[in-house]
Coordinates of C-alpha atoms and ligand atoms in Angstrom, one line a residue:
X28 CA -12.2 -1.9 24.3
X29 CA -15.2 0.5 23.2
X30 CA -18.6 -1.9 22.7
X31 CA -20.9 -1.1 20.2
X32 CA -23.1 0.6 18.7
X33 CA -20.4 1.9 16.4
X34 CA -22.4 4.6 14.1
X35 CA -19.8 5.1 11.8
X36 CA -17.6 2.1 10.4
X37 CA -14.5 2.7 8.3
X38 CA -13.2 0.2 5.7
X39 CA -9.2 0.2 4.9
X40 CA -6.8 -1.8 3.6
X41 CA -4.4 0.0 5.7
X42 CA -4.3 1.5 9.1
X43 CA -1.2 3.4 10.9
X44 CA 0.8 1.9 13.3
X45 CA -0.6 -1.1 12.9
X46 CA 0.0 -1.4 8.9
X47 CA 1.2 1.2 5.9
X48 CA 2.3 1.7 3.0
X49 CA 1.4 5.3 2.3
X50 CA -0.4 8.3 2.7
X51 CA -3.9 6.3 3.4
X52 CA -2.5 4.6 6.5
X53 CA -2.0 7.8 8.2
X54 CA -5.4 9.1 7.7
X55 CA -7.0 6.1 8.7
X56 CA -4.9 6.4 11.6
X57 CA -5.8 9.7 12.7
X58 CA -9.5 10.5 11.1
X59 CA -10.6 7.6 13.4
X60 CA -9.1 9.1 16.3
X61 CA -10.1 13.1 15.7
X62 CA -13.6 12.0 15.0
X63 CA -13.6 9.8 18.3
X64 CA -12.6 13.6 20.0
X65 CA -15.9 15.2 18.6
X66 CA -18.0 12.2 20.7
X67 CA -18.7 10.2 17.1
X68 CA -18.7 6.7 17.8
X69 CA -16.5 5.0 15.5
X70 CA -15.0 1.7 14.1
X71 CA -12.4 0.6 11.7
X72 CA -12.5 -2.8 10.1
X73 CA -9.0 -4.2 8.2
X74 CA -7.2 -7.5 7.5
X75 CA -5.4 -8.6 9.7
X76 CA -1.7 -8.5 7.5
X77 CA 1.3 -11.2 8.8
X78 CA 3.1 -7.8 8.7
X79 CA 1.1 -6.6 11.6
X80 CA 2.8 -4.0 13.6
X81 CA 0.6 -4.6 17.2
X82 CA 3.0 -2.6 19.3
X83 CA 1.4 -0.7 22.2
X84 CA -1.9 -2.0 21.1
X85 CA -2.2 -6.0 21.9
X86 CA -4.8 -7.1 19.3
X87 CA -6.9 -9.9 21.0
X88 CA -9.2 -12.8 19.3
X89 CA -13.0 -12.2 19.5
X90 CA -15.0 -13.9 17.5
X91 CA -14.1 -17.4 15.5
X92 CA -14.9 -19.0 11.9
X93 CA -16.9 -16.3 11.5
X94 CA -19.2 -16.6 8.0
X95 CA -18.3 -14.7 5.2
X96 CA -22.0 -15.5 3.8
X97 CA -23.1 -14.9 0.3
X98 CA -22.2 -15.9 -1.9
X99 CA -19.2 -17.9 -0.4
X100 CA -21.1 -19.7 2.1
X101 CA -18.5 -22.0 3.1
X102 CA -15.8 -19.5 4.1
X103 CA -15.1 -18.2 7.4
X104 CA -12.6 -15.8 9.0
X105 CA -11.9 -14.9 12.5
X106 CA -12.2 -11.6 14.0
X107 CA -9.3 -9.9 16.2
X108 CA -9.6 -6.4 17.9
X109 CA -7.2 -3.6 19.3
X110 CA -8.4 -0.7 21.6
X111 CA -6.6 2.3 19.2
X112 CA -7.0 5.8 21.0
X113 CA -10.8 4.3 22.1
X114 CA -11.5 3.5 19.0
X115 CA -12.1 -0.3 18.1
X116 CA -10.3 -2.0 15.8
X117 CA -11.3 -5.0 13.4
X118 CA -9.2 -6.9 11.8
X119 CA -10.0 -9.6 9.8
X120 CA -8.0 -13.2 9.9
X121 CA -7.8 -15.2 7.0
X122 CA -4.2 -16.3 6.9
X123 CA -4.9 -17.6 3.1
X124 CA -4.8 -13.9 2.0
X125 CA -3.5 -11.6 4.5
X126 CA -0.5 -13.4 6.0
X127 CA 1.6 -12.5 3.7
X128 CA 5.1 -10.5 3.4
X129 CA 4.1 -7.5 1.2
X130 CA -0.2 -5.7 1.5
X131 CA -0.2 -6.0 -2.6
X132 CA 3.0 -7.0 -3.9
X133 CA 5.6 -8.6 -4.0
X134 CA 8.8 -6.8 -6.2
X135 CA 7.7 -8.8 -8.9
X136 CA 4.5 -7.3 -9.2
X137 CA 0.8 -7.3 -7.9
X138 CA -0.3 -10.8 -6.1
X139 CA -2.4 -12.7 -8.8
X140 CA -5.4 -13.0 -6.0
X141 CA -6.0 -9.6 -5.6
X142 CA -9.5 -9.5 -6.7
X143 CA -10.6 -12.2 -4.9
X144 CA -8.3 -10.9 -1.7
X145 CA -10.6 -8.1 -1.8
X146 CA -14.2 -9.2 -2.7
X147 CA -13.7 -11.4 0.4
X148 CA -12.4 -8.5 2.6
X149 CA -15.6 -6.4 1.4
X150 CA -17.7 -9.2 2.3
X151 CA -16.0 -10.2 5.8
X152 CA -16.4 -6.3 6.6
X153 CA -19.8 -6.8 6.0
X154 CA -20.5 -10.0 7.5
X155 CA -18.8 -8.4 10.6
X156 CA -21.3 -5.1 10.4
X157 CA -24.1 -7.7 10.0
X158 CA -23.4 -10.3 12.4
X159 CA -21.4 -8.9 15.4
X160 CA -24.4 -6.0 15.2
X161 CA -21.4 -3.0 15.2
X162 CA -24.8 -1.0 14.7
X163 CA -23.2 1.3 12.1
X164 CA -25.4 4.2 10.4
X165 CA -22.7 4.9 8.2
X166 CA -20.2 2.7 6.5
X167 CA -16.9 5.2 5.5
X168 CA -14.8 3.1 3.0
X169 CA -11.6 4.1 1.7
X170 CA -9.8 3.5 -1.9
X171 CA -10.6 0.3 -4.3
X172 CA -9.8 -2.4 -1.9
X173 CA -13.0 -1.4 0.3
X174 CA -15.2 -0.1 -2.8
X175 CA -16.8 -3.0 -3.8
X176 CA -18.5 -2.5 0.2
X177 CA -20.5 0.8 -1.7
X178 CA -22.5 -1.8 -4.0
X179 CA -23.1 -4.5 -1.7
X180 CA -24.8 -2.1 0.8
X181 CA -26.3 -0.6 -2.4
X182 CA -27.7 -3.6 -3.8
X183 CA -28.5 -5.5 -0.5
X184 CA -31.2 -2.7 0.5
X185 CA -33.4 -4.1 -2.1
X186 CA -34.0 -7.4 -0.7
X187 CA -32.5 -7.0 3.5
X188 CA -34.3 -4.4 5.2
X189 CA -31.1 -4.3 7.4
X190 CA -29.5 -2.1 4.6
X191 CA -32.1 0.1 4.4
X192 CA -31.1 2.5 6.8
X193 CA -27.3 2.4 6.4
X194 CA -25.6 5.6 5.0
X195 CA -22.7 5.1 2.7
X196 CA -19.8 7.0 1.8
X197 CA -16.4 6.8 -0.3
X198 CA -13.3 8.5 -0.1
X199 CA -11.0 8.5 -3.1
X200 CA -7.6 9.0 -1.6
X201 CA -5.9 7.8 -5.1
X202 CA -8.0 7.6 -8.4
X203 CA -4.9 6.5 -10.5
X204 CA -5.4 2.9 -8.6
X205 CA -8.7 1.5 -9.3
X206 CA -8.7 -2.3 -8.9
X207 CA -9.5 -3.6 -12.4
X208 CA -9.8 -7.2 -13.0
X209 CA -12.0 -9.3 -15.3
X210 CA -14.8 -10.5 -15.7
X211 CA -14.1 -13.9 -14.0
X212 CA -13.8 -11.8 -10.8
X213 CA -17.5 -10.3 -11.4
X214 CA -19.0 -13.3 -11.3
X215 CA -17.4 -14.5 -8.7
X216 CA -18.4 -11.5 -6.3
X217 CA -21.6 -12.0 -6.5
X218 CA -23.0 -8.6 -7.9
X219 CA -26.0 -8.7 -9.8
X220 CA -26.1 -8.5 -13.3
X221 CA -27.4 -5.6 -13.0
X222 CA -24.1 -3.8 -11.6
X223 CA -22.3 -4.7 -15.1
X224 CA -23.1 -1.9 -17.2
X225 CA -21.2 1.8 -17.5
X226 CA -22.7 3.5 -15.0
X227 CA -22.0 0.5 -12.5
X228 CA -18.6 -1.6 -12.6
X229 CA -17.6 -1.9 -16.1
X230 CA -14.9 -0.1 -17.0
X231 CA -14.3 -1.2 -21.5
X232 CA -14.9 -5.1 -20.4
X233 CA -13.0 -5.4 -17.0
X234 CA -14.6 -5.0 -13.7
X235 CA -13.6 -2.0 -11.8
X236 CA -13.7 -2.2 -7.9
X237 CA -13.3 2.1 -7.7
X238 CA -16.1 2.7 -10.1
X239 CA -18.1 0.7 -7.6
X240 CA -17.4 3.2 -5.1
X241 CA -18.4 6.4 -7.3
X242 CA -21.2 4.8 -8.9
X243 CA -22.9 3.4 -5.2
X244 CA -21.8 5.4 -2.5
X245 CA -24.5 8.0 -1.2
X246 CA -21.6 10.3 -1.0
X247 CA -18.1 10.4 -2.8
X248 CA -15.3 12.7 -1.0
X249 CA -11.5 12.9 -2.1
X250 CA -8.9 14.5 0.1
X251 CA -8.2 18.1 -1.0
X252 CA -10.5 20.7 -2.5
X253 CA -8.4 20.8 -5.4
X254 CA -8.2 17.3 -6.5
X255 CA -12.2 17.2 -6.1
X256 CA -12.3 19.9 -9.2
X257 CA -9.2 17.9 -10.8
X258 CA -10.9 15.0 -10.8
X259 CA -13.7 16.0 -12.7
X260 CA -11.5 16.3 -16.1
X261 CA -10.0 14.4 -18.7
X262 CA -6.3 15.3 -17.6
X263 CA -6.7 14.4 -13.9
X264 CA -10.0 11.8 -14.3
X265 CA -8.2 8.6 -15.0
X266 CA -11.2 7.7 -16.9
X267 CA -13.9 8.3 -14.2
X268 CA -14.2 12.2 -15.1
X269 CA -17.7 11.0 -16.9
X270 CA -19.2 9.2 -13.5
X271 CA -17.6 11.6 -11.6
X272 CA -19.8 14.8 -13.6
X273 CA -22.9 12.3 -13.4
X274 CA -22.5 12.3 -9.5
X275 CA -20.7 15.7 -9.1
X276 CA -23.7 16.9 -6.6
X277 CA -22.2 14.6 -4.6
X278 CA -18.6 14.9 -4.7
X279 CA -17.2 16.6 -2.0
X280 CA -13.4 17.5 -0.9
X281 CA -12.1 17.6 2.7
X282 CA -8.3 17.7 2.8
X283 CA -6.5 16.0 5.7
X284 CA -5.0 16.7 8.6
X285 CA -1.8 15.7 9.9
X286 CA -1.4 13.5 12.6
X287 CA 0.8 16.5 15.0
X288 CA 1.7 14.0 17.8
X289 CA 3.4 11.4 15.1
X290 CA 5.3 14.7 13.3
X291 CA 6.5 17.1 15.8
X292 CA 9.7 18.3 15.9
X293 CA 9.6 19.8 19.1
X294 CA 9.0 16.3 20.6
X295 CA 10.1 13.7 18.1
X296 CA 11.8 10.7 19.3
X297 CA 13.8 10.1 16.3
X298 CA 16.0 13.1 16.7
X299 CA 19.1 13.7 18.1
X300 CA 17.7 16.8 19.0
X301 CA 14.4 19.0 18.8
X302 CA 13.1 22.3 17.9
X303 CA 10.5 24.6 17.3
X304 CA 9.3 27.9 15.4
X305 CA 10.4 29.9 18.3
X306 CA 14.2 28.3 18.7
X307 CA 15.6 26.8 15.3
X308 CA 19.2 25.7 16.4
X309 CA 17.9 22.5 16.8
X310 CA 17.7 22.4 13.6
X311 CA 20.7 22.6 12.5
X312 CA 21.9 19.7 14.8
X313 CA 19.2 17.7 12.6
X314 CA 21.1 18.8 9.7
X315 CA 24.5 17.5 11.0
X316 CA 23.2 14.0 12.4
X317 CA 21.4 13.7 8.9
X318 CA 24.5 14.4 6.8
X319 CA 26.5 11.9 8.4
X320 CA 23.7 9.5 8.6
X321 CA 23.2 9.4 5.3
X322 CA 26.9 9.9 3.9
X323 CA 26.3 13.5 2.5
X324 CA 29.6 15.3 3.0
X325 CA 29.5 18.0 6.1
X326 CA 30.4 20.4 3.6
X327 CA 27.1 20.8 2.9
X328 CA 26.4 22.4 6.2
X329 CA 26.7 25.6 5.0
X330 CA 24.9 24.8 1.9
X331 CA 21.0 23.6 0.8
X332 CA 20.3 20.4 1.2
X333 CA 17.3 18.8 -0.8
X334 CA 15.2 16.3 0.6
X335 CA 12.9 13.5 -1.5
X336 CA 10.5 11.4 0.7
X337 CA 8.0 9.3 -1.7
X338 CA 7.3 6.1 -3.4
X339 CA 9.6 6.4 -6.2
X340 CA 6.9 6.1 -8.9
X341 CA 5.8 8.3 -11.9
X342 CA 3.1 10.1 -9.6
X343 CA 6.0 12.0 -7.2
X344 CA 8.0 13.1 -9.9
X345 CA 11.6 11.1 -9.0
X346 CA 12.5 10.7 -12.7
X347 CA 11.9 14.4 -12.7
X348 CA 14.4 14.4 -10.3
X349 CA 16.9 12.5 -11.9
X350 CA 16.6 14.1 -15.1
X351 CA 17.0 17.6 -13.6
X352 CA 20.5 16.3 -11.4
X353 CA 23.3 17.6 -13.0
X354 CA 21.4 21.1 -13.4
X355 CA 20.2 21.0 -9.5
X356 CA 23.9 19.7 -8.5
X357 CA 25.2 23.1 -10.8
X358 CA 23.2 25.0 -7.9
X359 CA 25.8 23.2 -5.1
X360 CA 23.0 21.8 -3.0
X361 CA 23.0 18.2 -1.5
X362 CA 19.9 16.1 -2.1
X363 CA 18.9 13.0 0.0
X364 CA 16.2 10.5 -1.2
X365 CA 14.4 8.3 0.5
X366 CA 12.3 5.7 -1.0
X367 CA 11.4 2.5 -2.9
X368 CA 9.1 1.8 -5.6
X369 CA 9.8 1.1 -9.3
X370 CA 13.2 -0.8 -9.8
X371 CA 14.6 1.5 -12.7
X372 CA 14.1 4.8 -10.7
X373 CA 16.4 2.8 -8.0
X374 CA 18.6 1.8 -10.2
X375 CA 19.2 5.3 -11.8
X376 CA 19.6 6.6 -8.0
X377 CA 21.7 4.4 -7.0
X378 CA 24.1 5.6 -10.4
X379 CA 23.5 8.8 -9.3
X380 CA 25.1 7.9 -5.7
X381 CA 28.0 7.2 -7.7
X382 CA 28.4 10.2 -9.8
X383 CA 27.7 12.4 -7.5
X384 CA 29.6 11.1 -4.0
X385 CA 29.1 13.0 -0.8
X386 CA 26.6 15.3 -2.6
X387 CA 23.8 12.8 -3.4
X388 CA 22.2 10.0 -1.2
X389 CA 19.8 7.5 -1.0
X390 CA 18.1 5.7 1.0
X391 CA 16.0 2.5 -0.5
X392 CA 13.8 1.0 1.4
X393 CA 10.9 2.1 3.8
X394 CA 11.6 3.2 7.5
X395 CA 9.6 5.1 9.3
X396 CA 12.9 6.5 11.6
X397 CA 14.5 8.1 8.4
X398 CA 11.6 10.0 7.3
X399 CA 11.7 12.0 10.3
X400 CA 15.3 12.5 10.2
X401 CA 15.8 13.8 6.7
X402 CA 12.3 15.8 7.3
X403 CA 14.2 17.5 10.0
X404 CA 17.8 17.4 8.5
X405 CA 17.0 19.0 5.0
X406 CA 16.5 22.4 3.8
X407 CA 14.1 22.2 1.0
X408 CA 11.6 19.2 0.6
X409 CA 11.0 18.4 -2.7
X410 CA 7.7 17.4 -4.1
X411 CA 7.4 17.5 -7.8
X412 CA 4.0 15.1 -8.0
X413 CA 2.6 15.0 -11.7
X414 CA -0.5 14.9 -9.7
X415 CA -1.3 14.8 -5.8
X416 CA -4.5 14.2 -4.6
X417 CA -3.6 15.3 -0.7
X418 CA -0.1 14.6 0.3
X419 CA 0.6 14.6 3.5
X420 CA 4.9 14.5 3.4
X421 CA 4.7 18.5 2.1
X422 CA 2.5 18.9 5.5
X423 CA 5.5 17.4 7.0
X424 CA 7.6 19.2 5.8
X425 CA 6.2 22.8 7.1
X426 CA 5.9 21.3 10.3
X427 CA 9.5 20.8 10.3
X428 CA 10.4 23.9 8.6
X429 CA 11.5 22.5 5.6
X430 CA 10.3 24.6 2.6
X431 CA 8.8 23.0 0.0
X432 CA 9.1 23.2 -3.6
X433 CA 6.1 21.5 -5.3
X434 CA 4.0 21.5 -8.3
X435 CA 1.0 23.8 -8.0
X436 CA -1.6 20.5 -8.0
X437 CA -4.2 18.9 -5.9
X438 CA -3.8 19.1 -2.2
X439 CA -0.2 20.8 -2.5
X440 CA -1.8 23.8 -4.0
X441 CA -4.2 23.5 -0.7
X442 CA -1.6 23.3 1.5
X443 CA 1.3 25.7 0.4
X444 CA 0.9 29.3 0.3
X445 CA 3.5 30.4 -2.6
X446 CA 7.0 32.6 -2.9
X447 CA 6.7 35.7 -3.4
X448 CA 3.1 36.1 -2.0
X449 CA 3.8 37.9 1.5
X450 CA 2.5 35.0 3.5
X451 CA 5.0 32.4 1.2
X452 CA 5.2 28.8 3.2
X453 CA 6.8 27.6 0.4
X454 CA 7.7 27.5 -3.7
X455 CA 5.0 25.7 -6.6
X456 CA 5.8 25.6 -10.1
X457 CA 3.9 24.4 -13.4
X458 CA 3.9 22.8 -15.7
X459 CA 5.7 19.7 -14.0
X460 CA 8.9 20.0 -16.0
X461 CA 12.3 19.1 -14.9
X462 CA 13.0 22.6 -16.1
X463 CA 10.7 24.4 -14.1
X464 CA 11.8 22.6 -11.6
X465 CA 15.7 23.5 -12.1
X466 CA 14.1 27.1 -11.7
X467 CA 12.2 27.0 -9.1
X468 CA 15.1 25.2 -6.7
X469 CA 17.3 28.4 -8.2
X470 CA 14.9 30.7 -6.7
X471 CA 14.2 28.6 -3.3
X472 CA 18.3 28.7 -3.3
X473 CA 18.6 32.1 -4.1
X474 CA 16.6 32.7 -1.0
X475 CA 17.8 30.3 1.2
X476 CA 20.9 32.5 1.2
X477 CA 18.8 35.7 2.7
X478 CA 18.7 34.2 6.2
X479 CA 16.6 36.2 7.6
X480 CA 13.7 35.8 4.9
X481 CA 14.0 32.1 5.0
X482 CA 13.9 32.4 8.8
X483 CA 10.6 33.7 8.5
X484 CA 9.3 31.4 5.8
X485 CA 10.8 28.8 8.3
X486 CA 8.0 29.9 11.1
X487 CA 5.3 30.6 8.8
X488 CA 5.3 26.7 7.6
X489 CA 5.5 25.9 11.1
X490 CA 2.6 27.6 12.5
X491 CA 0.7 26.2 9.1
X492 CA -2.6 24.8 10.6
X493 CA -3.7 21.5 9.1
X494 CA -5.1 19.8 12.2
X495 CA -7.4 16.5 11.9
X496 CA -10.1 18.5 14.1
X497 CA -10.7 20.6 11.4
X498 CA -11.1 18.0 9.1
X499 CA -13.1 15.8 11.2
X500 CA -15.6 18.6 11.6
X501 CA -15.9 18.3 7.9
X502 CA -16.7 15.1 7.8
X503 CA -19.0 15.0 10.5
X504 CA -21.4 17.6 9.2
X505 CA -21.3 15.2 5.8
X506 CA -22.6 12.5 8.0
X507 CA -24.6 14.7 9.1
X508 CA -26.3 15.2 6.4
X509 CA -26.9 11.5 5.5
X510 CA -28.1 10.8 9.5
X511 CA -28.9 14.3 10.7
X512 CA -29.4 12.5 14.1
X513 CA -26.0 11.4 14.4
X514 CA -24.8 11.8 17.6
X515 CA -21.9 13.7 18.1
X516 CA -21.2 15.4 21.6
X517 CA -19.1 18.5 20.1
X518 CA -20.9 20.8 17.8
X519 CA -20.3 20.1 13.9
X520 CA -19.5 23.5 12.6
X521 CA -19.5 23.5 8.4
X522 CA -16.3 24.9 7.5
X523 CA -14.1 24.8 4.4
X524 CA -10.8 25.7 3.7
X525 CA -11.8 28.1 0.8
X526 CA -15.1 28.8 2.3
X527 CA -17.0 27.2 0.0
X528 CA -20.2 25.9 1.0
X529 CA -20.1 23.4 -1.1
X530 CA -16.3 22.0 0.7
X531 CA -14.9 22.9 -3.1
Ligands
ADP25 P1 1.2 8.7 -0.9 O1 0.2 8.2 0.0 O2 0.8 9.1 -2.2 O3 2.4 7.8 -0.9 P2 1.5 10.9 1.1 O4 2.4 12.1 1.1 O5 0.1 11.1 1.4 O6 1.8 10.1 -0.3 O7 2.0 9.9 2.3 C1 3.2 9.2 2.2 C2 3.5 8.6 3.6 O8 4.4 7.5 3.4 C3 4.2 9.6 4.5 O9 3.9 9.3 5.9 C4 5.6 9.4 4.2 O10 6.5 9.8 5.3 C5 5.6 7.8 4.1 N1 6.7 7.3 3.2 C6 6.7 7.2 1.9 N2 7.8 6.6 1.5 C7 8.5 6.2 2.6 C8 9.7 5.5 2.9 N3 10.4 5.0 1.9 N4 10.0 5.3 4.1 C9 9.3 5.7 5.2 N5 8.1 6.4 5.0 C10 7.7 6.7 3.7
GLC26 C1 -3.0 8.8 -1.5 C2 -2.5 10.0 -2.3 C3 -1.9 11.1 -1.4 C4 -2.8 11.3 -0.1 C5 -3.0 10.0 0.6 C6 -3.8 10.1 1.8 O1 -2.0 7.9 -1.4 O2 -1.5 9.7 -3.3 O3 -1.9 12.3 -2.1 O4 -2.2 12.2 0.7 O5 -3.6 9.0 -0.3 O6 -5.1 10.6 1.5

């Protein structure tokens, strides 16, 4: 288990394998990991869920009744860690809050504690900074649930010299979600007055736990290039496009990696059998096992098969979807979904099931085992998001040499290169209509039939480069420039994607 001093400690809600429930999980499972590989000493600190997944990685108690400190003296938690990849893991045990059968939720809706679930994770990360001595230099936290973490540190350097020298940044991974609650909740944090104004957490009357992150953090990243311009206007700002100008100098955006041990076809346990960008028969076995997993009819073999992997939620587009099936069955494609989320997009799916036998599918639910299978089984991946700050399934989908067909926004616009530009990894469309989309599948179809193009869109996507080192390197040279002494064993180079100093 790696000792401190930790220089940099990141906050999550969610950590992969351990927990998920999206997109975040995976980065905090491999940013950790890819920064450890540069020589950055590094920490992660999360609760400690009753939905644990502990795995390979036996998680083990090391500290008890642990104070949570102002300004809930009384509480304590205790403190558990797992040896990930030699990165140490926190995880913070308060059964009260965490132990629990959903992160958030339950199908009902969002637990009624939430705010208070996550002022007293924010303050356990800190009491755990402050009390086991992790020596951090910079605390990393990630999404609403660890924002409130930027103004503490902000406000505590005014009266603990502790503070004084800790860096902070904050990494918007979804701005749609910002943790607002009310006042009640304020006062109960323990933020000084001073913090309630429109610059700070208030957000029209209710306290917002995201604006604490933009308004405190020394520095403010999001995870594509294009989502860091996005979020900057009214269309794509969910409110925060005024901060977000005030504090632009400090907005930066590093897309992600992928994690390419996790999603490999060429070594993925969940298939029947593997492939690569020189040898694509696998491929087609993929196909097969996927089409009778799912109950798609074999006909389909010879025919494209679409493939939907995403919280079924306004964001990815899935009513999109729905209202575009009769047009995109008129094509005589299959499509397979996979996914849960909003209970009226399941229940239209699940009619579709029925109109449509043998040619639609769906899978409800989350497993991990079917989103490699039906990344590796389909054709085209489909990945109409009204908005996307990253996305990491589309990366998943190249990898596997399943073409995308996405709207041009955020991190897909990052990630795919678009048909008919000679170096196409994929289609985009805009505006996010379901009759653009209709279109663009037509034209993905169309050349889906030409087997030798497609071939070499195929191995294009494949060899698409999105590792974590690149990323990390990113990140480090941002550290970097809050502790230039950071130590770091393998030489930050600046890079950027679109070779931008300033990582737009
Ligand atoms: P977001 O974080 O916005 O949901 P991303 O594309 O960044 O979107 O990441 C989604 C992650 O969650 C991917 O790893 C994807 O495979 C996974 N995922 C989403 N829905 C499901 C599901 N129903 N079952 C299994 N994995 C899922
Ligand atoms: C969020 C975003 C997604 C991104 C993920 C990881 O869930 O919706 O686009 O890939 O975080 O950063």
């Amino acid at each position: 288990m790696p000792s401190p001093p930790h220089d940099v400690v990141l906050i999550t809600s969610e950590i992969f394998p351990f927990s998920k429930s999206g997109g975040l999980a995976d980065v905090l499972g491999a940013l950790p990991v890819a920064l450890r590989q540069l020589g950055v000493r590094v920490a992660v600190i999360t609760p400690l869920y009753g939905r644990l997944s502990t795995g390979k990685y036996p998680v083990h108690l090391v500290s008890e009744d642990c104070p949570v400190g102002f300004p809930w003296p009384e509480t304590t938690f205790d403190v558990y860690a797992a040896d990930y990849h030699g990165v140490a893991v926190y995880f913070i045990d308060r059964p009260e809050y965490f132990d629990r059968r959903g992160y958030y939720c339950t199908s009902k809706g969002d637990y009624f504690d939430n705010g208070e679930r996550f002022i007293f994770f924010c303050r356990a990360a800190l009491s755990i900074i402050r009390n086991m001595n992790l020596g951090a230099r910079i605390v990393h936290a990630h999404d609403w649930h660890a924002a409130l973490t930027m103004a503490y540190i902000h406000f505590a350097r005014t009266v603990d010299p502790f503070w004084r020298n800790v860096h902070t940044v904050f990494t918007i991974h979804n701005l749609a979600y910002q943790g607002r609650f009310s006042y009640r909740l304020f006062a109960m944090s323990g933020l000084p007055l001073e913090a309630w104004h429109m610059d700070g957490v208030e957000f029209y009357s209710s306290f917002n736990y995201m604006k604490a992150g933009i308004a405190y953090a020394d520095r403010i990243t999001t995870v594509s290039p294009s989502y860091a311009e996005e979020i900057l206007t009214h269309e794509f700002g969910c409110g925060m496009e005024g901060l977000l100008q005030r504090r632009r100098a400090v907005v930066r955006g590093i897309l992600n990696g992928m994690d390419g041990e996790v999603w490999n076809p060429a070594r993925d346990p969940f298939l029947p059998c593997c492939y690569d960008a020189a040898d694509l028969n696998g491929k087609m076995q993929c196909k097969a096992y996927m089409l009778e997993r799912v109950g798609l009819s074999a006909y389909f073999l010879d025919r494209p098969v679409l493939g939907f992997v995403g919280r079924l939620r306004g964001q990815k587009g899935i009513d999109m979807v729905l209202d575009a099936l009769p047009m995109l069955m008129a094509l005589d494609v299959g499509l397979v979904v996979l996914g849960e989320g909003n209970p009226s997009h399941e229940a239209r799916l699940f009619q579709a099931v029925e109109d449509y036998p043998g040619q639609v599918a769906a899978v409800v639910g989350y497993t991990e085992e079917m989103a490699h299978v039906i990344q590796a089984g389909t054709d085209i991946f489909l990945m109409p998001s009204r908005y996307e700050p990253c996305g990491l399934t589309q990366m998943y989908s190249l990898r596997y040499g399943t073409i995308p067909v996405a709207t041009a926004v955020g991190g897909l616009r990052d990630t795919i290169v678009p048909y008919p530009l000679e170096d196409a990894t994929g289609f985009m469309f805009a505006p996010a209509t379901a009759d653009r989309l209709v279109e663009t599948v037509r034209e993905a179809v169309q050349v889906w039939y030409d087997r030798d193009t497609w071939g070499e869109m195929q191995r294009r996507a494949m060899g698409s480069d999105f590792s974590w080192e690149r990323s990390a390197r990113q990140y480090v040279a941002l550290y970097q420039e809050l502790c230039p002494d950071l130590e770091c064993t393998s030489v930050a180079k600046k890079v950027s994607p679109k070779g931008d100093p300033n990582g737009y």
